[in-house]
C-alpha cells in the first residue's frame, strides 16, 4: 500500500495512434500516490507476420514498478512467440529467452483461436518464470508485482486477457457487452486455490496482505513447495475470452482499479460515449476520464487506454452545442454566486462546488456528472478570484462529490 502526497500530481502521460481501422488514445496520471506504478502498452500492427493485429494493455504495479514496466515492454513478445510456435516447441525453448524466433509466422497462416488462447496463457507463465530469475526479484530486494489487462485485436476477434483486478470492457450498440472479471481473493475459485496452497483469505486479502489473487511477479506468494505455478497463493495465469468482432462494436476501454474504484462499467462507457460525441481527440477523452475520476475521489494511480472501432460514436454538432451551453451555464452560475456574496465574503471553491452539486443542472455528461466539469468551474472561479488561487489548489478540496 502506497503513501499519499499532500496534493495530487495531475500531469498526464498521453499517446495516440491509428491503424488497422482502429484509433487509440491513452492517459495515465500519478494522482495522490507517492509513486507511479502503472504502465501500459499500445502496438498497432504486430511483428512476426501479424501486421493486421494490434495489442493494448494496462498494468497496475504494486510494491514497486519493476514488474509492471518489464511486462509493458516484453509481455507481447512472449505471447506472440508462444502463439506462433506449437506448445511443444514453446515448452522446449529456453525459459530465459525473451526473443521470439524472427522467422516464426512470417509466411504461415494466422494462428487459430485455440493457438492464440494457449499462446497467451503460455506467454504469461513464461514471462513470470523469466522475471523470477532477475536477481533483485529473486533475492527479495524487489517484491513488486503487477496486474495485466489487455486486448489482442485480430481482424476477426477481440481476445480479452486478464490477470488481476484491472478491467477491460467492450461497448457495442451503446451497451457494455462484455467485461473481464476481477481476480479478488474472495472469489470462490480463487479462495479455493489459496487455501489449497496453505494460505488464507483475511480482510479480503491473500494472507491478510495482498488485495489481488492473480498477478505477475509477487514471488513472495509463489514459493509453496509441491505446487505448480498456477496453484500458488497468487497465480500468473490469465483468463482469456475471445469475442467475434461485430460491425456494432464501438470501443474497448482498459483501465486500472484507480478508475473502476469510482466508476462502474456502465458509467465509464456512458461517459466515454458522450465525450466521443464532443471530441474526436482520444487523448483528450482519456484525460477527461482520468480528471473526472480524480474529482470523484480516486486516490490511486490512474491509467486508461481507449481503443475505438470503426463504429465508435462520431462528433455531433448537437452534442458539441449542448456541451458548450453547459459550460456557459456553469460559468454564469459561478459568477452569480460570487457577485451575490454579501457580507460573509466570497465563498471558497469548495463551497461553490458543494452548492452546484445540490442544484439540478441540465445536460451534465452521463457517468461523469458535475465531477467531469470541475475544470470549467475552477477556471471561472480563478479568473474571478486570481488572489485566491493558492486556496483553490489545497489538498482539502479533493473530496468525492
Ligand atoms: Mn491501482
CSV table of C-alpha atoms and ligand atoms in Angstrom, one decimal:
chain,number,residue,atom,x,y,z
A,1,UNK,CA,0.0,0.0,0.0
A,2,UNK,CA,1.5,3.3,-1.1
A,3,UNK,CA,1.6,6.5,0.8
A,4,UNK,CA,-0.1,9.7,-0.3
A,5,UNK,CA,1.1,13.1,-1.4
A,6,UNK,CA,-0.1,16.5,0.0
A,7,UNK,CA,-1.6,17.3,-3.3
A,8,UNK,CA,-2.1,15.1,-6.4
A,9,UNK,CA,0.3,15.0,-9.3
A,10,UNK,CA,-2.0,15.8,-12.2
A,11,UNK,CA,0.5,15.8,-15.1
A,12,UNK,CA,-0.5,13.2,-17.6
A,13,UNK,CA,1.3,10.9,-20.0
A,14,UNK,CA,-0.5,10.7,-23.3
A,15,UNK,CA,-0.2,8.8,-26.6
A,16,UNK,CA,-2.4,8.1,-29.5
A,17,UNK,CA,-2.3,6.4,-32.9
A,18,UNK,CA,-4.4,5.0,-35.7
A,19,UNK,CA,-4.1,1.9,-37.9
A,20,UNK,CA,-5.8,-1.4,-38.7
A,21,UNK,CA,-9.1,0.5,-38.8
A,22,UNK,CA,-8.6,1.2,-35.1
A,23,UNK,CA,-7.9,4.5,-33.3
A,24,UNK,CA,-6.5,4.6,-29.8
A,25,UNK,CA,-5.7,7.2,-27.2
A,26,UNK,CA,-4.3,6.8,-23.7
A,27,UNK,CA,-3.8,8.8,-20.5
A,28,UNK,CA,-2.0,8.0,-17.2
A,29,UNK,CA,-1.6,10.1,-14.1
A,30,UNK,CA,0.2,9.5,-10.8
A,31,UNK,CA,-2.6,11.2,-8.8
A,32,UNK,CA,-2.3,11.1,-5.0
A,33,UNK,CA,0.2,8.3,-4.7
A,34,UNK,CA,3.8,8.9,-3.8
A,35,UNK,CA,4.9,6.6,-6.7
A,36,UNK,CA,3.7,6.0,-10.2
A,37,UNK,CA,3.5,2.2,-10.6
A,38,UNK,CA,1.2,1.8,-13.6
A,39,UNK,CA,2.4,1.0,-17.1
A,40,UNK,CA,0.8,0.4,-20.4
A,41,UNK,CA,1.4,-1.0,-24.0
A,42,UNK,CA,-0.2,0.1,-27.3
A,43,UNK,CA,1.0,-1.5,-30.5
A,44,UNK,CA,-0.8,-1.2,-33.9
A,45,UNK,CA,0.5,-3.9,-36.2
A,46,UNK,CA,2.4,-6.8,-34.6
A,47,UNK,CA,5.7,-8.1,-35.7
A,48,UNK,CA,6.3,-11.7,-37.0
A,49,UNK,CA,3.8,-11.6,-39.8
A,50,UNK,CA,0.8,-10.2,-38.0
A,51,UNK,CA,0.6,-6.6,-39.4
A,52,UNK,CA,-3.2,-6.5,-39.1
A,53,UNK,CA,-3.2,-7.5,-35.4
A,54,UNK,CA,-2.9,-5.0,-32.6
A,55,UNK,CA,-2.3,-5.2,-28.8
A,56,UNK,CA,-3.2,-2.9,-25.9
A,57,UNK,CA,-2.7,-3.4,-22.2
A,58,UNK,CA,-2.7,-1.7,-18.8
A,59,UNK,CA,-0.5,-2.9,-15.9
A,60,UNK,CA,-1.1,-1.9,-12.4
A,61,UNK,CA,2.0,-2.4,-10.3
A,62,UNK,CA,2.2,-2.7,-6.6
A,63,UNK,CA,5.2,-2.7,-4.2
A,64,UNK,CA,7.2,-1.1,-7.0
A,65,UNK,CA,7.0,-0.5,-10.7
A,66,UNK,CA,9.6,-3.1,-11.9
A,67,UNK,CA,7.3,-5.9,-12.9
A,68,UNK,CA,4.7,-3.6,-14.5
A,69,UNK,CA,7.4,-1.8,-16.5
A,70,UNK,CA,9.0,-5.0,-17.6
A,71,UNK,CA,5.7,-6.6,-18.7
A,72,UNK,CA,4.7,-3.4,-20.6
A,73,UNK,CA,7.9,-3.9,-22.7
A,74,UNK,CA,8.1,-7.6,-23.1
A,75,UNK,CA,4.8,-9.5,-22.4
A,76,UNK,CA,3.7,-9.1,-26.0
A,77,UNK,CA,6.9,-10.8,-27.3
A,78,UNK,CA,6.2,-13.8,-25.0
A,79,UNK,CA,2.6,-14.0,-26.2
A,80,UNK,CA,3.5,-13.8,-29.9
A,81,UNK,CA,6.3,-16.2,-29.6
A,82,UNK,CA,4.1,-18.8,-27.8
A,83,UNK,CA,1.2,-18.3,-30.2
A,84,UNK,CA,3.2,-18.8,-33.3
A,85,UNK,CA,5.2,-21.8,-32.0
A,86,UNK,CA,3.5,-25.1,-31.2
A,87,UNK,CA,3.2,-25.6,-27.5
A,88,UNK,CA,5.8,-28.4,-27.6
A,89,UNK,CA,8.4,-26.0,-29.1
A,90,UNK,CA,7.5,-23.3,-26.7
A,91,UNK,CA,7.9,-25.6,-23.8
A,92,UNK,CA,11.2,-26.8,-25.1
A,93,UNK,CA,12.5,-23.3,-25.7
A,94,UNK,CA,14.9,-21.9,-23.1
A,95,UNK,CA,12.9,-20.2,-20.4
A,96,UNK,CA,15.5,-17.4,-20.3
A,97,UNK,CA,14.9,-16.5,-24.0
A,98,UNK,CA,12.8,-13.4,-24.5
A,99,UNK,CA,13.5,-13.1,-28.2
A,100,UNK,CA,10.9,-14.7,-30.5
A,101,UNK,CA,12.2,-16.6,-33.4
A,102,UNK,CA,12.4,-13.9,-36.1
A,103,UNK,CA,11.1,-16.1,-39.0
A,104,UNK,CA,8.3,-17.6,-37.0
A,105,UNK,CA,4.9,-17.0,-38.6
A,106,UNK,CA,6.3,-14.8,-41.4
A,107,UNK,CA,4.7,-16.7,-44.1
A,108,UNK,CA,2.5,-19.1,-42.2
A,109,UNK,CA,-1.3,-18.7,-41.8
A,110,UNK,CA,-2.7,-16.7,-39.0
A,111,UNK,CA,-2.8,-18.7,-35.8
A,112,UNK,CA,-6.1,-20.3,-34.8
A,113,UNK,CA,-8.2,-19.1,-31.9
A,114,UNK,CA,-7.1,-22.0,-29.8
A,115,UNK,CA,-3.5,-21.4,-30.6
A,116,UNK,CA,-3.8,-17.8,-29.6
A,117,UNK,CA,-5.6,-18.6,-26.4
A,118,UNK,CA,-3.0,-21.2,-25.5
A,119,UNK,CA,-0.2,-18.8,-26.6
A,120,UNK,CA,-1.5,-16.0,-24.3
A,121,UNK,CA,-1.5,-18.4,-21.3
A,122,UNK,CA,1.9,-19.8,-22.1
A,123,UNK,CA,3.2,-16.2,-22.6
A,124,UNK,CA,2.1,-15.1,-19.2
A,125,UNK,CA,3.5,-18.2,-17.5
A,126,UNK,CA,6.9,-17.9,-19.3
A,127,UNK,CA,7.4,-14.2,-18.6
A,128,UNK,CA,6.6,-14.8,-14.9
A,129,UNK,CA,9.1,-17.6,-14.8
A,130,UNK,CA,11.6,-15.5,-16.7
A,131,UNK,CA,11.3,-12.4,-14.4
A,132,UNK,CA,11.8,-14.7,-11.4
A,133,UNK,CA,15.4,-15.1,-12.5
A,134,UNK,CA,16.2,-11.4,-12.2
A,135,UNK,CA,18.5,-11.0,-9.2
A,136,UNK,CA,16.6,-8.3,-7.4
A,137,UNK,CA,13.3,-10.1,-7.7
A,138,UNK,CA,14.9,-13.5,-6.8
A,139,UNK,CA,16.7,-12.2,-3.7
A,140,UNK,CA,13.6,-10.2,-2.4
A,141,UNK,CA,15.2,-6.8,-2.8
A,142,UNK,CA,12.3,-6.0,-5.1
A,143,UNK,CA,8.9,-7.5,-4.1
A,144,UNK,CA,6.9,-5.9,-6.8
A,145,UNK,CA,4.0,-7.4,-8.7
A,146,UNK,CA,1.5,-6.3,-11.4
A,147,UNK,CA,-1.9,-6.9,-12.7
A,148,UNK,CA,-2.3,-7.1,-16.5
A,149,UNK,CA,-5.4,-6.5,-18.6
A,150,UNK,CA,-5.3,-6.3,-22.3
A,151,UNK,CA,-6.8,-6.9,-25.7
A,152,UNK,CA,-5.3,-8.7,-28.7
A,153,UNK,CA,-7.3,-7.5,-31.7
A,154,UNK,CA,-7.2,-9.6,-34.8
A,155,UNK,CA,-9.3,-8.9,-38.0
A,156,UNK,CA,-11.9,-11.4,-36.7
A,157,UNK,CA,-11.6,-11.4,-32.9
A,158,UNK,CA,-11.0,-9.4,-29.8
A,159,UNK,CA,-9.1,-11.5,-27.3
A,160,UNK,CA,-9.6,-10.1,-23.8
A,161,UNK,CA,-6.8,-11.1,-21.4
A,162,UNK,CA,-7.0,-10.5,-17.7
A,163,UNK,CA,-4.8,-11.3,-14.7
A,164,UNK,CA,-5.7,-9.4,-11.6
A,165,UNK,CA,-8.1,-6.6,-10.8
A,166,UNK,CA,-7.6,-4.2,-13.6
A,167,UNK,CA,-10.5,-4.4,-16.1
A,168,UNK,CA,-11.4,-4.3,-19.8
A,169,UNK,CA,-14.8,-3.6,-21.2
A,170,UNK,CA,-16.3,-3.7,-24.7
A,171,UNK,CA,-19.0,-1.2,-25.7
A,172,UNK,CA,-21.3,-2.5,-28.5
A,173,UNK,CA,-24.6,-1.0,-29.6
A,174,UNK,CA,-24.2,1.7,-26.8
A,175,UNK,CA,-24.1,-1.0,-24.1
A,176,UNK,CA,-21.4,-2.8,-22.1
A,177,UNK,CA,-21.5,-6.1,-23.9
A,178,UNK,CA,-18.5,-7.7,-22.2
A,179,UNK,CA,-16.3,-7.0,-19.2
A,180,UNK,CA,-13.4,-9.0,-17.6
A,181,UNK,CA,-13.9,-10.4,-14.1
A,182,UNK,CA,-11.6,-9.1,-11.4
A,183,UNK,CA,-9.5,-11.7,-9.6
A,184,UNK,CA,-10.2,-11.0,-6.0
A,185,UNK,CA,-9.1,-13.3,-3.2
A,186,UNK,CA,-12.7,-13.7,-2.0
A,187,UNK,CA,-13.9,-15.2,-5.3
A,188,UNK,CA,-14.7,-18.9,-4.5
A,189,UNK,CA,-12.4,-20.2,-7.2
A,190,UNK,CA,-9.5,-18.0,-6.1
A,191,UNK,CA,-10.2,-18.7,-2.4
A,192,UNK,CA,-10.1,-22.5,-3.0
A,193,UNK,CA,-6.7,-22.2,-4.7
A,194,UNK,CA,-5.3,-20.0,-2.0
A,195,UNK,CA,-6.5,-22.4,0.7
A,196,UNK,CA,-5.2,-25.4,-1.2
A,197,UNK,CA,-1.8,-23.7,-1.2
A,198,UNK,CA,-1.9,-23.4,2.6
A,199,UNK,CA,-2.9,-19.8,2.6
A,200,UNK,CA,-6.0,-17.9,3.9
A,201,UNK,CA,-8.1,-15.0,2.9
A,202,UNK,CA,-8.4,-12.4,5.6
A,203,UNK,CA,-9.8,-8.8,5.3
A,204,UNK,CA,-10.4,-9.8,1.7
A,205,UNK,CA,-6.7,-10.2,1.1
A,206,UNK,CA,-4.4,-13.1,0.4
A,207,UNK,CA,-2.9,-13.9,3.9
A,208,UNK,CA,-4.4,-10.6,5.1
A,209,UNK,CA,-2.0,-8.7,2.9
A,210,UNK,CA,-2.4,-8.7,-0.9
A,211,UNK,CA,-5.7,-7.5,-2.3
A,212,UNK,CA,-5.4,-9.3,-5.7
A,213,UNK,CA,-5.3,-13.0,-6.2
A,214,UNK,CA,-3.6,-13.2,-9.6
A,215,UNK,CA,-0.6,-11.2,-10.7
A,216,UNK,CA,2.7,-11.3,-12.4
A,217,UNK,CA,5.7,-11.1,-10.1
A,218,UNK,CA,4.8,-11.2,-6.3
A,219,UNK,CA,7.2,-14.0,-5.9
A,220,UNK,CA,6.8,-14.0,-2.1
A,221,UNK,CA,3.4,-15.6,-2.8
A,222,UNK,CA,4.8,-18.1,-5.3
A,223,UNK,CA,7.0,-20.4,-3.3
A,224,UNK,CA,4.7,-23.1,-1.9
A,225,UNK,CA,6.6,-26.4,-2.4
A,226,UNK,CA,5.0,-29.1,-4.4
A,227,UNK,CA,2.6,-26.8,-6.1
A,228,UNK,CA,2.8,-25.7,-9.8
A,229,UNK,CA,2.9,-22.1,-10.9
A,230,UNK,CA,-0.9,-21.9,-11.3
A,231,UNK,CA,-1.6,-23.5,-7.9
A,232,UNK,CA,0.3,-20.9,-5.8
A,233,UNK,CA,-1.2,-18.3,-3.4
A,234,UNK,CA,-1.0,-15.8,-6.3
A,235,UNK,CA,-1.3,-17.2,-9.8
A,236,UNK,CA,0.1,-15.6,-13.0
A,237,UNK,CA,-2.5,-17.5,-15.1
A,238,UNK,CA,-4.6,-15.1,-17.2
A,239,UNK,CA,-8.3,-15.6,-18.1
A,240,UNK,CA,-8.7,-15.3,-21.9
A,241,UNK,CA,-12.1,-14.6,-23.6
A,242,UNK,CA,-12.4,-14.5,-27.3
A,243,UNK,CA,-15.2,-12.4,-28.8
A,244,UNK,CA,-16.0,-12.4,-32.5
A,245,UNK,CA,-15.9,-8.8,-33.8
A,246,UNK,CA,-19.2,-7.3,-34.9
A,247,UNK,CA,-19.9,-4.2,-37.0
A,248,UNK,CA,-21.7,-2.8,-34.0
A,249,UNK,CA,-18.5,-2.8,-31.8
A,250,UNK,CA,-17.8,0.8,-30.7
A,251,UNK,CA,-14.9,0.8,-28.4
A,252,UNK,CA,-12.8,-1.0,-25.8
A,253,UNK,CA,-11.7,0.6,-22.5
A,254,UNK,CA,-8.9,-0.9,-20.5
A,255,UNK,CA,-8.3,0.7,-17.1
A,256,UNK,CA,-6.7,0.0,-13.7
A,257,UNK,CA,-8.7,0.0,-10.4
A,258,UNK,CA,-7.9,3.7,-9.8
A,259,UNK,CA,-10.6,4.3,-12.5
A,260,UNK,CA,-13.0,1.4,-11.6
A,261,UNK,CA,-12.9,2.4,-7.9
A,262,UNK,CA,-15.1,5.4,-8.7
A,263,UNK,CA,-16.9,4.5,-11.9
A,264,UNK,CA,-19.0,1.4,-12.8
A,265,UNK,CA,-18.6,-0.2,-16.2
A,266,UNK,CA,-21.8,1.4,-17.4
A,267,UNK,CA,-20.9,4.8,-16.1
A,268,UNK,CA,-17.5,4.8,-17.8
A,269,UNK,CA,-18.9,3.6,-21.1
A,270,UNK,CA,-21.7,6.2,-20.9
A,271,UNK,CA,-19.2,8.9,-20.2
A,272,UNK,CA,-16.8,7.9,-22.9
A,273,UNK,CA,-19.6,7.6,-25.4
A,274,UNK,CA,-20.9,11.1,-24.6
A,275,UNK,CA,-17.3,12.6,-24.8
A,276,UNK,CA,-16.7,11.0,-28.2
A,277,UNK,CA,-19.7,12.9,-29.4
A,278,UNK,CA,-18.0,16.1,-28.4
A,279,UNK,CA,-14.4,15.4,-29.4
A,280,UNK,CA,-12.5,13.0,-31.7
A,281,UNK,CA,-9.3,13.7,-29.8
A,282,UNK,CA,-8.9,10.4,-27.9
A,283,UNK,CA,-6.1,11.7,-25.7
A,284,UNK,CA,-8.5,14.5,-24.5
A,285,UNK,CA,-11.3,12.0,-23.9
A,286,UNK,CA,-8.9,9.8,-21.8
A,287,UNK,CA,-7.7,12.9,-19.9
A,288,UNK,CA,-11.2,13.8,-19.1
A,289,UNK,CA,-11.8,10.3,-17.7
A,290,UNK,CA,-8.8,10.5,-15.5
A,291,UNK,CA,-9.6,14.0,-14.2
A,292,UNK,CA,-13.2,13.0,-13.6
A,293,UNK,CA,-12.1,10.0,-11.5
A,294,UNK,CA,-9.7,12.2,-9.5
A,295,UNK,CA,-12.6,14.6,-8.7
A,296,UNK,CA,-14.8,11.6,-7.9
A,297,UNK,CA,-12.3,10.8,-5.2
A,298,UNK,CA,-9.8,8.2,-6.6
A,299,UNK,CA,-6.6,8.2,-4.6
A,300,UNK,CA,-4.8,5.7,-6.8
A,301,UNK,CA,-2.6,5.9,-9.9
A,302,UNK,CA,-4.8,6.0,-12.9
A,303,UNK,CA,-4.4,4.6,-16.4
A,304,UNK,CA,-6.9,4.3,-19.2
A,305,UNK,CA,-6.5,3.1,-22.8
A,306,UNK,CA,-9.4,3.7,-25.2
A,307,UNK,CA,-9.5,1.7,-28.5
A,308,UNK,CA,-12.1,2.9,-31.0
A,309,UNK,CA,-13.6,0.6,-33.6
A,310,UNK,CA,-15.0,1.9,-36.9
A,311,UNK,CA,-18.4,2.2,-35.4
A,312,UNK,CA,-17.4,4.4,-32.4
A,313,UNK,CA,-19.6,7.5,-31.8
A,314,UNK,CA,-18.8,10.4,-34.0
A,315,UNK,CA,-18.7,14.1,-33.1
A,316,UNK,CA,-22.1,15.6,-33.4
A,317,UNK,CA,-22.8,19.3,-33.8
A,318,UNK,CA,-25.8,18.9,-31.5
A,319,UNK,CA,-23.7,17.4,-28.7
A,320,UNK,CA,-21.0,20.0,-29.1
A,321,UNK,CA,-23.5,22.8,-28.9
A,322,UNK,CA,-25.1,21.3,-25.8
A,323,UNK,CA,-21.7,20.9,-24.1
A,324,UNK,CA,-20.8,24.5,-24.8
A,325,UNK,CA,-24.1,25.6,-23.4
A,326,UNK,CA,-23.5,23.6,-20.3
A,327,UNK,CA,-20.1,25.3,-19.8
A,328,UNK,CA,-21.7,28.7,-20.3
A,329,UNK,CA,-24.4,27.9,-17.8
A,330,UNK,CA,-21.9,26.7,-15.2
A,331,UNK,CA,-19.7,29.8,-15.7
A,332,UNK,CA,-22.8,32.1,-15.3
A,333,UNK,CA,-23.8,30.3,-12.1
A,334,UNK,CA,-20.4,30.7,-10.6
A,335,UNK,CA,-20.2,34.3,-11.5
A,336,UNK,CA,-23.7,34.8,-10.0
A,337,UNK,CA,-22.7,33.1,-6.7
A,338,UNK,CA,-19.6,35.3,-6.4
A,339,UNK,CA,-21.4,38.5,-7.3
A,340,UNK,CA,-24.2,37.8,-4.8
A,341,UNK,CA,-21.8,37.0,-2.0
A,342,UNK,CA,-22.5,39.7,0.6
A,343,UNK,CA,-21.1,40.4,4.0
A,344,UNK,CA,-19.8,36.9,4.5
A,345,UNK,CA,-17.3,37.4,1.7
A,346,UNK,CA,-16.6,35.4,-1.4
A,347,UNK,CA,-17.3,31.7,-1.0
A,348,UNK,CA,-14.3,29.4,-1.4
A,349,UNK,CA,-14.2,27.0,-4.3
A,350,UNK,CA,-15.4,24.0,-2.1
A,351,UNK,CA,-18.5,25.9,-1.1
A,352,UNK,CA,-19.2,26.9,-4.7
A,353,UNK,CA,-18.9,23.3,-5.8
A,354,UNK,CA,-21.0,22.0,-2.9
A,355,UNK,CA,-23.7,24.4,-3.8
A,356,UNK,CA,-23.6,23.4,-7.5
A,357,UNK,CA,-23.8,19.8,-6.6
A,358,UNK,CA,-27.2,20.4,-4.8
A,359,UNK,CA,-28.7,22.2,-7.9
A,360,UNK,CA,-30.3,20.5,-10.8
A,361,UNK,CA,-28.0,21.2,-13.8
A,362,UNK,CA,-29.3,20.2,-17.2
A,363,UNK,CA,-27.2,18.1,-19.6
A,364,UNK,CA,-24.4,17.0,-17.3
A,365,UNK,CA,-22.4,14.3,-19.1
A,366,UNK,CA,-23.8,10.8,-18.2
A,367,UNK,CA,-21.5,8.8,-16.0
A,368,UNK,CA,-19.3,11.9,-15.3
A,369,UNK,CA,-21.7,14.3,-13.8
A,370,UNK,CA,-20.5,17.6,-12.2
A,371,UNK,CA,-17.1,16.0,-11.4
A,372,UNK,CA,-16.4,16.0,-15.1
A,373,UNK,CA,-17.0,19.7,-15.3
A,374,UNK,CA,-14.8,20.7,-12.3
A,375,UNK,CA,-12.1,22.2,-14.6
A,376,UNK,CA,-14.8,24.6,-16.1
A,377,UNK,CA,-15.9,25.6,-12.6
A,378,UNK,CA,-12.3,26.0,-11.4
A,379,UNK,CA,-11.3,28.1,-14.4
A,380,UNK,CA,-14.0,30.7,-14.0
A,381,UNK,CA,-13.6,30.8,-10.2
A,382,UNK,CA,-9.9,31.5,-10.5
A,383,UNK,CA,-10.5,34.1,-13.2
A,384,UNK,CA,-12.8,36.0,-10.9
A,385,UNK,CA,-10.6,35.5,-7.8
A,386,UNK,CA,-7.0,35.4,-9.0
A,387,UNK,CA,-5.7,36.1,-5.5
A,388,UNK,CA,-7.5,33.0,-4.1
A,389,UNK,CA,-5.5,30.7,-6.4
A,390,UNK,CA,-3.5,29.2,-3.6
A,391,UNK,CA,-6.6,28.3,-1.5
A,392,UNK,CA,-8.2,26.8,-4.6
A,393,UNK,CA,-5.4,24.2,-5.0
A,394,UNK,CA,-5.4,23.0,-1.5
A,395,UNK,CA,-5.4,19.3,-0.8
A,396,UNK,CA,-8.6,19.5,1.3
A,397,UNK,CA,-10.6,20.3,-1.8
A,398,UNK,CA,-10.1,16.9,-3.4
A,399,UNK,CA,-13.1,15.2,-1.9
A,400,UNK,CA,-15.7,13.0,-3.6
A,401,UNK,CA,-18.7,14.9,-4.7
B,1,LIG,MN1,-4.2,0.5,-8.6
